[in-house]
Amino acid sequence: MEKNYKNNSKNPNEKDQYCPNCGEPLPEDAKYCRNCGFKIKPKKESFFKKNSTPIMFVAIVLIMAAIAVTAFSFVDNSDTQTINVGTINFKIPSEFKENPSFFSVEDDSGIITISKAWESSADIIKITVMYSNGTYVDANRVNDQIGGHKESLLGHSGFFHESHDTYSFSFVKNNMLVTIYTSDIALFDEIEVL
């Protein structure tokens, strides 16, 4: 039997379903042709058509995440400032201003001490770096002799001290003894050793 699609008043297109045997227009959910009884195979939807909403949602979320990451990478992080003491860099809150009266000293034994301080309206951060100029000094041994409560802060193991109005943390970095003093214990959460 020759298929004759020209007898239909409609031309076959993607939206309409026609019997592959006789060309009769079929309802969208037809399982058999009303005209010739031919068994109709269900249309298989493509993966993308069937899942277009979840795929679009995931695509939009990924694009938004990429935009957010890009935007945050260009934002000026003005709530911190990078400072250095000797050859070690730190990040501290931006409201702290350097007090220029602190100094750098080398004693007769070749030990160099660099101290700098920063003040805000209510608090102070002081950082001291000690190291040897030419003569080997075991900074870990010196740190152990300082003592205190053994702690891990700022990504380093060292010793924490607390007095009535000052908190300090001493640790070793690159064979240099670093001591950070603060007037508020919470400031240790805002300081970063780079």
XYZ file of N, CA, C and O in Angstrom:
776
model
N 0.849 -1.177 0.000
C 0.000 0.000 0.000
C 0.885 1.227 0.000
O 1.764 1.385 0.829
N 0.603 2.121 -0.897
C 1.395 3.339 -1.012
C 0.839 4.366 -0.028
O -0.369 4.534 0.097
N 1.746 5.045 0.673
C 1.320 6.036 1.659
C 0.955 7.320 0.933
O 1.688 7.775 0.073
N -0.179 7.853 1.294
C -0.639 9.051 0.628
C -0.890 10.122 1.680
O -1.925 10.132 2.333
N 0.083 10.999 1.818
C -0.050 12.071 2.795
C -0.774 13.270 2.203
O -1.148 14.174 2.898
N -0.987 13.291 0.909
C -1.603 14.436 0.253
C -3.094 14.502 0.522
O -3.723 15.509 0.287
N -3.702 13.407 1.013
C -5.126 13.409 1.282
C -5.467 14.216 2.527
O -6.617 14.514 2.775
N -4.464 14.512 3.338
C -4.717 15.235 4.575
C -4.858 16.713 4.286
O -4.218 17.264 3.421
N -5.690 17.355 5.086
C -5.858 18.783 4.906
C -4.670 19.539 5.475
O -4.425 20.666 5.118
N -3.915 18.903 6.349
C -2.743 19.542 6.949
C -1.499 18.924 6.354
O -1.479 17.753 6.024
N -0.455 19.709 6.257
C 0.848 19.174 5.862
C 1.540 18.669 7.108
O 1.489 19.316 8.152
N 2.209 17.540 7.006
C 2.918 17.052 8.204
C 3.997 18.045 8.619
O 4.710 18.556 7.780
N 4.077 18.318 9.876
C 5.195 19.110 10.414
C 5.580 18.556 11.774
O 4.967 17.623 12.261
N 6.561 19.190 12.400
C 7.106 18.622 13.643
C 6.103 18.630 14.786
O 6.148 17.793 15.654
N 5.161 19.590 14.786
C 4.227 19.679 15.899
C 3.113 18.647 15.780
O 2.598 18.179 16.773
N 2.691 18.335 14.546
C 1.606 17.379 14.342
C 2.169 15.979 14.186
O 3.229 15.786 13.626
N 1.376 15.010 14.658
C 1.783 13.617 14.526
C 0.846 12.946 13.526
O -0.374 13.115 13.588
N 1.448 12.208 12.581
C 0.687 11.510 11.546
C 1.023 10.026 11.576
O 2.126 9.643 11.940
N 0.083 9.241 11.167
C 0.295 7.799 11.084
C 1.351 7.521 10.015
O 1.225 7.992 8.882
N 2.404 6.781 10.342
C 3.430 6.480 9.358
C 2.931 5.510 8.278
O 3.537 5.389 7.224
N 1.801 4.862 8.517
C 1.263 3.894 7.561
C 0.321 4.558 6.557
O 0.445 4.377 5.358
N -0.644 5.366 7.046
C -1.639 5.928 6.124
C -1.626 7.443 6.053
O -2.299 8.031 5.215
N -0.916 8.106 6.951
C -0.813 9.561 6.916
C -1.924 10.283 7.642
O -2.020 11.501 7.581
N -2.795 9.565 8.313
C -3.907 10.163 9.050
C -3.368 11.003 10.214
O -2.461 10.584 10.928
N -3.887 12.226 10.423
C -3.487 13.010 11.607
C -3.864 12.249 12.873
O -4.926 11.622 12.934
N -2.966 12.296 13.848
C -3.182 11.560 15.095
C -3.194 12.516 16.280
O -2.469 13.516 16.278
N -3.979 12.180 17.303
C -3.864 12.955 18.546
C -2.455 12.750 19.130
O -1.800 11.738 18.857
N -2.013 13.697 19.921
C -0.646 13.660 20.433
C -0.345 12.396 21.241
O 0.753 11.865 21.190
N -1.307 11.870 21.971
C -1.066 10.707 22.822
C -1.543 9.387 22.188
O -1.728 8.383 22.877
N -1.749 9.346 20.867
C -2.277 8.161 20.182
C -1.324 6.985 20.295
O -0.113 7.122 20.164
N -1.948 5.791 20.529
C -1.174 4.551 20.566
C -1.445 3.719 19.312
O -0.632 2.901 18.931
N -2.620 3.946 18.676
C -3.009 3.277 17.424
C -3.650 4.307 16.509
O -4.265 5.270 16.971
N -3.516 4.085 15.218
C -4.143 4.960 14.221
C -5.639 4.664 14.179
O -6.048 3.499 14.075
N -6.487 5.698 14.227
C -7.948 5.531 14.165
C -8.399 5.053 12.780
O -9.407 4.402 12.630
N -7.585 5.377 11.788
C -7.960 5.066 10.409
C -7.596 3.639 10.014
O -8.417 2.908 9.487
N -6.334 3.234 10.252
C -5.894 1.920 9.765
C -5.509 0.946 10.868
O -5.187 -0.204 10.606
N -5.494 1.390 12.150
C -5.171 0.512 13.259
C -3.680 0.280 13.472
O -3.287 -0.550 14.284
N -2.831 0.996 12.724
C -1.385 0.827 12.843
C -0.941 1.220 14.260
O -1.367 2.248 14.797
N -0.052 0.384 14.858
C 0.468 0.665 16.199
C 1.489 1.806 16.098
O 2.445 1.738 15.333
N 1.274 2.836 16.884
C 2.135 4.023 16.857
C 3.186 3.894 17.952
O 2.872 3.646 19.114
N 4.441 4.072 17.563
C 5.529 4.064 18.547
C 5.540 5.424 19.229
O 5.427 6.457 18.568
N 5.693 5.420 20.565
C 5.721 6.720 21.249
C 6.942 7.522 20.801
O 8.002 6.970 20.528
N 6.708 8.833 20.682
C 7.813 9.717 20.301
C 8.821 9.744 21.435
O 8.455 9.870 22.604
N 10.068 9.650 21.081
C 11.121 9.781 22.084
C 11.568 11.229 22.084
O 11.938 11.771 21.056
N 11.492 11.813 23.272
C 11.952 13.195 23.388
C 13.466 13.182 23.541
O 14.031 12.294 24.167
N 14.081 14.176 22.983
C 15.529 14.257 23.156
C 15.829 14.568 24.617
O 15.009 15.148 25.330
N 16.998 14.201 25.052
C 17.418 14.444 26.430
C 17.309 15.929 26.757
O 16.825 16.321 27.800
N 17.745 16.790 25.849
C 17.764 18.224 26.105
C 16.360 18.811 26.144
O 16.076 19.699 26.918
N 15.438 18.281 25.287
C 14.079 18.761 25.286
C 13.375 18.338 26.571
O 12.675 19.115 27.204
N 13.564 17.072 26.953
C 12.927 16.511 28.131
C 13.454 17.173 29.406
O 12.722 17.377 30.351
N 14.726 17.523 29.433
C 15.362 18.062 30.633
C 15.745 19.526 30.467
O 16.664 19.997 31.132
N 15.066 20.244 29.604
C 15.485 21.616 29.316
C 15.391 22.527 30.531
O 16.254 23.361 30.745
N 14.366 22.376 31.363
C 14.231 23.245 32.524
C 15.374 23.016 33.516
O 16.037 23.978 33.907
N 15.662 21.767 33.932
C 16.791 21.576 34.864
C 18.129 22.003 34.251
O 18.964 22.584 34.932
N 18.315 21.744 32.970
C 19.587 22.119 32.334
C 19.721 23.628 32.299
O 20.779 24.176 32.601
N 18.642 24.321 31.959
C 18.686 25.787 31.933
C 18.949 26.333 33.330
O 19.726 27.267 33.496
N 18.310 25.736 34.338
C 18.517 26.185 35.710
C 19.977 26.030 36.128
O 20.580 26.957 36.667
N 20.543 24.861 35.862
C 21.947 24.607 36.203
C 22.856 25.571 35.447
O 23.803 26.133 36.005
N 22.572 25.791 34.171
C 23.396 26.708 33.372
C 23.336 28.119 33.942
O 24.370 28.794 34.069
N 22.159 28.575 34.321
C 22.014 29.922 34.890
C 22.755 30.022 36.213
O 23.456 31.002 36.471
N 22.638 29.007 37.062
C 23.340 29.016 38.355
C 24.854 29.056 38.144
O 25.566 29.820 38.803
N 25.359 28.253 37.207
C 26.801 28.247 36.944
C 27.281 29.596 36.403
O 28.342 30.082 36.805
N 26.510 30.188 35.520
C 26.888 31.501 34.981
C 26.888 32.544 36.088
O 27.817 33.355 36.190
N 25.871 32.518 36.959
C 25.810 33.478 38.066
C 26.976 33.275 39.029
O 27.563 34.239 39.518
N 27.332 32.025 39.297
C 28.464 31.742 40.187
C 29.760 32.265 39.578
O 30.590 32.855 40.280
N 29.943 32.067 38.286
C 31.158 32.556 37.619
C 31.219 34.076 37.672
O 32.287 34.654 37.920
N 30.095 34.730 37.492
C 30.063 36.199 37.564
C 30.396 36.660 38.977
O 31.176 37.598 39.162
N 29.837 35.991 39.976
C 30.100 36.369 41.366
C 31.570 36.201 41.722
O 32.175 37.077 42.339
N 32.164 35.080 41.326
C 33.586 34.845 41.611
C 34.434 35.907 40.931
O 35.360 36.471 41.530
N 34.130 36.218 39.694
C 34.877 37.244 38.967
C 34.722 38.596 39.639
O 35.698 39.327 39.809
N 33.510 38.942 40.034
C 33.273 40.235 40.675
C 34.039 40.347 41.986
O 34.659 41.373 42.262
N 34.018 39.282 42.801
C 34.732 39.330 44.074
C 36.244 39.421 43.886
O 36.934 39.982 44.709
N 36.762 38.885 42.807
C 38.206 38.948 42.599
C 38.661 40.354 42.242
O 39.820 40.696 42.418
N 37.735 41.199 41.737
C 38.090 42.570 41.384
C 37.752 43.575 42.473
O 38.109 44.735 42.378
N 37.044 43.135 43.516
C 36.665 44.042 44.584
C 37.900 44.375 45.411
O 38.664 43.507 45.801
N 38.084 45.659 45.671
C 39.196 46.102 46.506
C 38.868 45.769 47.951
O 37.861 46.227 48.489
N 39.684 44.942 48.548
C 39.461 44.536 49.920
C 40.000 45.630 50.841
O 41.048 45.501 51.438
N 39.279 46.732 50.933
C 39.763 47.902 51.638
C 39.635 47.807 53.151
O 39.994 48.735 53.841
N 39.124 46.704 53.677
C 39.032 46.583 55.119
C 40.327 46.061 55.737
O 40.435 45.966 56.937
N 41.319 45.738 54.925
C 42.638 45.337 55.434
C 43.725 46.097 54.692
O 43.507 46.628 53.609
N 44.879 46.115 55.293
C 46.058 46.694 54.663
C 47.216 45.730 54.833
O 47.281 45.001 55.807
N 48.111 45.704 53.854
C 49.292 44.857 53.947
C 50.436 45.708 54.477
O 50.716 46.784 53.960
N 51.064 45.206 55.526
C 52.200 45.907 56.149
C 53.367 44.928 56.212
O 53.190 43.720 56.060
N 54.572 45.460 56.435
C 55.707 44.551 56.604
C 56.550 44.981 57.786
O 56.637 46.144 58.124
N 57.125 43.977 58.412
C 58.076 44.182 59.507
C 59.266 43.319 59.132
O 59.164 42.091 59.086
N 60.386 43.961 58.831
C 61.536 43.222 58.312
C 61.163 42.664 56.948
O 60.704 43.387 56.071
N 61.301 41.376 56.793
C 60.966 40.738 55.512
C 59.657 39.955 55.572
O 59.335 39.213 54.659
N 58.889 40.139 56.640
C 57.641 39.398 56.803
C 56.458 40.348 56.599
O 56.424 41.441 57.161
N 55.507 39.913 55.770
C 54.316 40.710 55.491
C 53.128 40.208 56.300
O 52.995 39.006 56.559
N 52.264 41.140 56.651
C 51.073 40.855 57.439
C 49.900 41.624 56.840
O 50.097 42.641 56.184
N 48.692 41.148 57.106
C 47.483 41.922 56.822
C 46.872 42.270 58.163
O 46.719 41.397 59.027
N 46.529 43.561 58.312
C 45.878 44.028 59.530
C 44.687 44.894 59.116
O 44.618 45.332 57.962
N 43.761 45.172 60.035
C 42.614 46.018 59.695
C 43.059 47.398 59.202
O 44.034 47.971 59.708
N 42.340 47.935 58.240
C 42.744 49.194 57.602
C 42.598 50.407 58.515
O 43.227 51.436 58.261
N 41.798 50.318 59.580
C 41.639 51.490 60.445
C 42.878 51.763 61.317
O 42.977 52.797 61.947
N 43.831 50.837 61.328
C 45.048 51.035 62.118
C 46.054 51.883 61.333
O 46.313 51.619 60.160
N 46.585 52.881 61.999
C 47.586 53.772 61.395
C 48.926 53.544 62.086
O 48.989 53.386 63.305
N 50.012 53.572 61.291
C 51.336 53.294 61.840
C 51.776 54.394 62.792
O 51.618 55.586 62.517
N 52.359 53.989 63.909
C 52.974 54.907 64.862
C 54.465 54.929 64.528
O 55.167 53.941 64.754
N 54.972 56.029 64.007
C 56.366 56.074 63.538
C 57.423 56.064 64.641
O 58.612 55.987 64.357
N 57.033 56.095 65.902
C 58.022 56.153 66.975
C 58.666 54.802 67.279
O 59.588 54.722 68.084
N 58.191 53.739 66.643
C 58.815 52.439 66.872
C 59.998 52.263 65.937
O 60.108 52.938 64.923
N 60.867 51.331 66.210
C 62.217 51.369 65.668
C 62.787 50.018 65.252
O 62.169 48.990 65.454
N 64.005 50.090 64.756
C 64.802 48.918 64.411
C 66.152 49.075 65.105
O 66.761 50.135 65.050
N 66.627 48.024 65.776
C 67.869 48.100 66.544
C 68.698 46.846 66.310
O 68.167 45.746 66.203
N 70.019 47.001 66.247
C 70.926 45.858 66.218
C 71.804 45.967 67.461
O 72.415 46.999 67.716
N 71.839 44.890 68.260
C 72.679 44.953 69.456
C 74.088 44.438 69.143
O 74.384 44.049 68.017
N 74.960 44.444 70.139
C 76.364 44.065 69.953
C 76.553 42.612 69.540
O 77.558 42.256 68.939
N 75.598 41.746 69.852
C 75.752 40.333 69.524
C 75.268 40.002 68.106
O 75.320 38.861 67.696
N 74.812 40.996 67.368
C 74.354 40.775 66.001
C 72.879 40.430 65.888
O 72.405 40.058 64.820
N 72.148 40.564 67.000
C 70.704 40.313 66.964
C 70.003 41.591 66.511
O 70.196 42.656 67.082
N 69.206 41.471 65.479
C 68.461 42.617 64.952
C 67.018 42.503 65.430
O 66.387 41.451 65.306
N 66.503 43.588 65.982
C 65.128 43.650 66.447
C 64.420 44.772 65.692
O 64.859 45.923 65.742
N 63.369 44.430 65.012
C 62.564 45.422 64.300
C 61.194 45.426 64.947
O 60.528 44.387 65.016
N 60.777 46.591 65.437
C 59.465 46.724 66.067
C 58.688 47.817 65.358
O 59.227 48.892 65.096
N 57.435 47.520 65.064
C 56.539 48.516 64.488
C 55.200 48.400 65.193
O 54.819 47.318 65.641
N 54.482 49.536 65.258
C 53.177 49.524 65.918
C 52.164 50.294 65.083
O 52.519 51.230 64.357
N 50.910 49.874 65.214
C 49.792 50.522 64.523
C 48.702 50.744 65.553
O 48.459 49.898 66.405
N 48.062 51.907 65.474
C 47.039 52.253 66.449
C 45.732 52.599 65.753
O 45.732 53.169 64.665
N 44.631 52.228 66.411
C 43.306 52.701 66.000
C 42.818 53.597 67.126
O 43.563 53.876 68.069
N 41.589 54.018 67.070
C 41.086 54.898 68.130
C 41.066 54.208 69.494
O 41.174 54.866 70.522
N 40.951 52.880 69.511
C 40.841 52.186 70.794
C 41.882 51.096 71.016
O 42.073 50.659 72.141
N 42.567 50.644 69.961
C 43.428 49.477 70.096
C 44.809 49.711 69.497
O 45.040 50.670 68.765
N 45.700 48.761 69.801
C 47.063 48.810 69.271
C 47.484 47.409 68.817
O 47.083 46.409 69.409
N 48.258 47.379 67.743
C 48.914 46.149 67.284
C 50.394 46.489 67.186
O 50.773 47.474 66.551
N 51.216 45.685 67.842
C 52.668 45.869 67.770
C 53.266 44.549 67.300
O 52.892 43.485 67.791
N 54.169 44.632 66.341
C 54.820 43.421 65.820
C 56.324 43.606 65.934
O 56.871 44.624 65.502
N 56.971 42.598 66.514
C 58.422 42.603 66.667
C 58.984 41.386 65.953
O 58.480 40.266 66.123
N 60.022 41.611 65.143
C 60.718 40.523 64.461
C 62.172 40.575 64.911
O 62.823 41.621 64.822
N 62.680 39.431 65.405
C 64.083 39.346 65.854
C 64.780 38.275 65.038
O 64.236 37.187 64.820
N 65.985 38.599 64.585
C 66.779 37.610 63.852
C 68.249 37.954 63.988
O 68.620 39.035 64.444
N 69.072 37.008 63.592
C 70.515 37.165 63.720
C 71.098 37.647 62.403
O 70.701 37.198 61.342
N 72.068 38.556 62.501
C 72.764 39.059 61.322
C 74.104 38.337 61.200
O 75.101 38.773 61.726
N 74.094 37.198 60.537
C 75.340 36.450 60.328
C 75.545 35.325 61.311
O 75.909 34.228 60.939
N 75.322 35.545 62.604
C 75.498 34.515 63.600
C 74.209 33.712 63.693
O 73.128 34.278 63.773
N 74.346 32.384 63.710
C 73.156 31.543 63.763
C 72.568 31.565 65.164
O 73.255 31.342 66.150
N 71.301 31.881 65.238
C 70.556 31.811 66.485
C 69.367 30.911 66.216
O 68.642 31.104 65.240
N 69.173 29.932 67.079
C 68.058 29.018 66.913
C 66.794 29.691 67.442
O 66.523 29.689 68.633
N 66.015 30.261 66.514
C 64.813 30.992 66.906
C 63.793 30.079 67.576
O 63.069 30.511 68.475
N 63.739 28.806 67.173
C 62.817 27.869 67.828
C 63.178 27.687 69.295
O 62.307 27.635 70.153
N 64.481 27.595 69.591
C 64.915 27.434 70.984
C 64.583 28.682 71.798
O 64.101 28.607 72.917
N 64.808 29.850 71.193
C 64.474 31.102 71.880
C 62.978 31.159 72.159
O 62.546 31.517 73.258
N 62.183 30.785 71.169
C 60.730 30.784 71.338
C 60.321 29.848 72.465
O 59.468 30.178 73.285
N 60.942 28.651 72.538
C 60.640 27.704 73.613
C 61.001 28.283 74.977
O 60.314 28.037 75.965
N 62.089 29.075 75.043
C 62.503 29.666 76.315
C 61.546 30.768 76.758
O 61.390 31.021 77.946
N 60.905 31.428 75.801
C 59.937 32.466 76.148
C 58.777 31.848 76.907
O 58.294 32.392 77.887
N 58.352 30.680 76.444
C 57.275 29.960 77.124
C 55.918 30.603 76.940
O 55.715 31.444 76.082
N 54.997 30.197 77.796
C 53.610 30.644 77.698
C 52.731 29.443 77.422
O 53.143 28.299 77.600
N 51.523 29.709 76.988
C 50.604 28.628 76.626
C 50.873 28.242 75.178
O 50.817 29.079 74.293
N 51.166 26.980 74.957
C 51.416 26.508 73.587
C 50.105 26.598 72.816
O 49.086 26.083 73.243
N 50.146 27.312 71.682
C 48.944 27.543 70.875
C 49.288 27.436 69.398
O 50.460 27.509 69.015
N 48.262 27.316 68.600
C 48.406 27.416 67.156
C 47.496 28.554 66.716
O 46.274 28.456 66.811
N 48.113 29.648 66.290
C 47.389 30.839 65.842
C 48.001 31.316 64.534
O 49.189 31.097 64.289
N 47.214 31.990 63.747
C 47.720 32.636 62.533
C 48.469 31.665 61.621
O 49.385 32.056 60.901
N 48.124 30.390 61.697
C 48.767 29.383 60.854
C 50.130 28.929 61.356
O 50.883 28.297 60.620
N 50.476 29.245 62.611
C 51.780 28.881 63.172
C 51.614 28.338 64.581
O 50.707 28.729 65.303
N 52.531 27.471 64.976
C 52.582 26.993 66.357
C 53.512 27.910 67.118
O 54.560 28.305 66.614
N 53.125 28.254 68.335
C 53.960 29.140 69.139
C 53.437 29.228 70.548
O 52.825 28.282 71.058
N 53.693 30.377 71.180
C 53.321 30.563 72.579
C 52.483 31.814 72.746
O 52.815 32.874 72.222
N 51.390 31.656 73.478
C 50.457 32.742 73.732
C 50.633 33.231 75.157
O 50.742 32.436 76.088
N 50.668 34.558 75.332
C 50.777 35.173 76.660
C 49.611 36.132 76.839
O 49.197 36.802 75.898
N 49.136 36.205 78.075
C 48.056 37.137 78.380
C 48.392 37.859 79.672
O 48.740 37.240 80.673
N 48.348 39.192 79.637
C 48.481 39.972 80.864
C 47.199 40.785 81.013
O 46.276 40.628 80.219
N 47.133 41.683 81.970
C 45.863 42.370 82.244
C 45.364 43.218 81.072
O 44.169 43.381 80.910
N 46.226 43.777 80.226
C 45.743 44.603 79.110
C 46.459 44.339 77.786
O 46.281 45.072 76.825
N 47.266 43.274 77.729
C 48.013 42.964 76.510
C 47.988 41.460 76.269
O 48.075 40.662 77.205
N 47.902 41.121 74.990
C 47.955 39.722 74.564
C 49.085 39.611 73.559
O 49.292 40.503 72.734
N 49.847 38.517 73.630
C 50.930 38.352 72.662
C 51.014 36.905 72.207
O 50.637 35.984 72.932
N 51.495 36.761 70.989
C 51.709 35.441 70.416
C 53.064 35.463 69.739
O 53.338 36.322 68.904
N 53.947 34.514 70.138
C 55.298 34.406 69.576
C 55.411 33.116 68.783
O 54.956 32.059 69.238
N 56.019 33.204 67.605
C 56.227 32.031 66.767
C 57.451 32.271 65.899
O 58.015 33.376 65.865
N 57.889 31.231 65.210
C 59.075 31.325 64.363
C 58.655 31.216 62.901
O 57.865 30.346 62.540
N 59.211 32.124 62.098
C 59.009 32.059 60.646
C 60.351 32.376 59.999
O 60.943 33.421 60.267
N 60.814 31.474 59.129
C 62.094 31.653 58.417
C 63.249 31.947 59.377
O 64.051 32.838 59.140
N 63.326 31.218 60.482
C 64.328 31.385 61.529
C 64.338 32.808 62.101
O 65.355 33.317 62.527
N 63.182 33.446 62.099
C 63.004 34.762 62.734
C 61.944 34.601 63.811
O 60.920 33.945 63.587
N 62.207 35.163 64.977
C 61.247 35.135 66.067
C 60.275 36.300 65.874
O 60.683 37.454 65.835
N 59.002 35.979 65.708
C 57.968 36.992 65.482
C 57.070 37.029 66.712
O 56.599 35.992 67.169
N 56.839 38.232 67.247
C 55.914 38.397 68.362
C 54.909 39.475 67.982
O 55.282 40.573 67.583
N 53.635 39.124 68.099
C 52.553 40.060 67.815
C 51.867 40.372 69.138
O 51.436 39.473 69.857
N 51.796 41.659 69.453
C 51.131 42.130 70.662
C 49.848 42.842 70.251
O 49.840 43.590 69.269
N 48.776 42.636 71.010
C 47.533 43.356 70.751
C 46.914 43.793 72.073
O 47.181 43.200 73.121
N 46.081 44.822 71.988
C 45.353 45.272 73.172
C 44.006 44.564 73.306
O 43.349 44.684 74.333
N 43.615 43.833 72.266
C 42.333 43.118 72.279
C 42.559 41.736 71.677
O 43.029 41.616 70.543
N 42.211 40.698 72.415
C 42.447 39.324 71.956
C 41.739 39.039 70.628
O 42.222 38.256 69.800
N 40.599 39.692 70.383
C 39.841 39.463 69.143
C 40.612 39.921 67.909
O 40.318 39.474 66.793
N 41.597 40.783 68.066
C 42.375 41.260 66.913
C 43.177 40.149 66.258
O 43.492 40.231 65.071
N 43.486 39.092 66.975
C 44.209 37.963 66.362
C 43.399 37.341 65.220
O 43.967 36.793 64.281
N 42.077 37.463 65.288
C 41.233 36.944 64.201
C 41.302 37.836 62.956
O 40.894 37.427 61.880
N 41.781 39.068 63.124
C 41.826 40.010 62.001
C 43.234 40.201 61.432
O 43.422 40.990 60.519
N 44.214 39.503 61.994
C 45.592 39.603 61.532
C 45.919 38.345 60.721
O 45.541 37.249 61.098
N 46.640 38.545 59.639
C 47.034 37.419 58.805
C 48.533 37.528 58.512
O 49.020 38.594 58.180
N 49.242 36.419 58.657
C 50.663 36.368 58.321
C 50.755 35.895 56.874
O 50.233 34.846 56.528
N 51.412 36.672 56.035
C 51.506 36.319 54.613
C 52.801 35.586 54.307
O 53.740 35.612 55.026
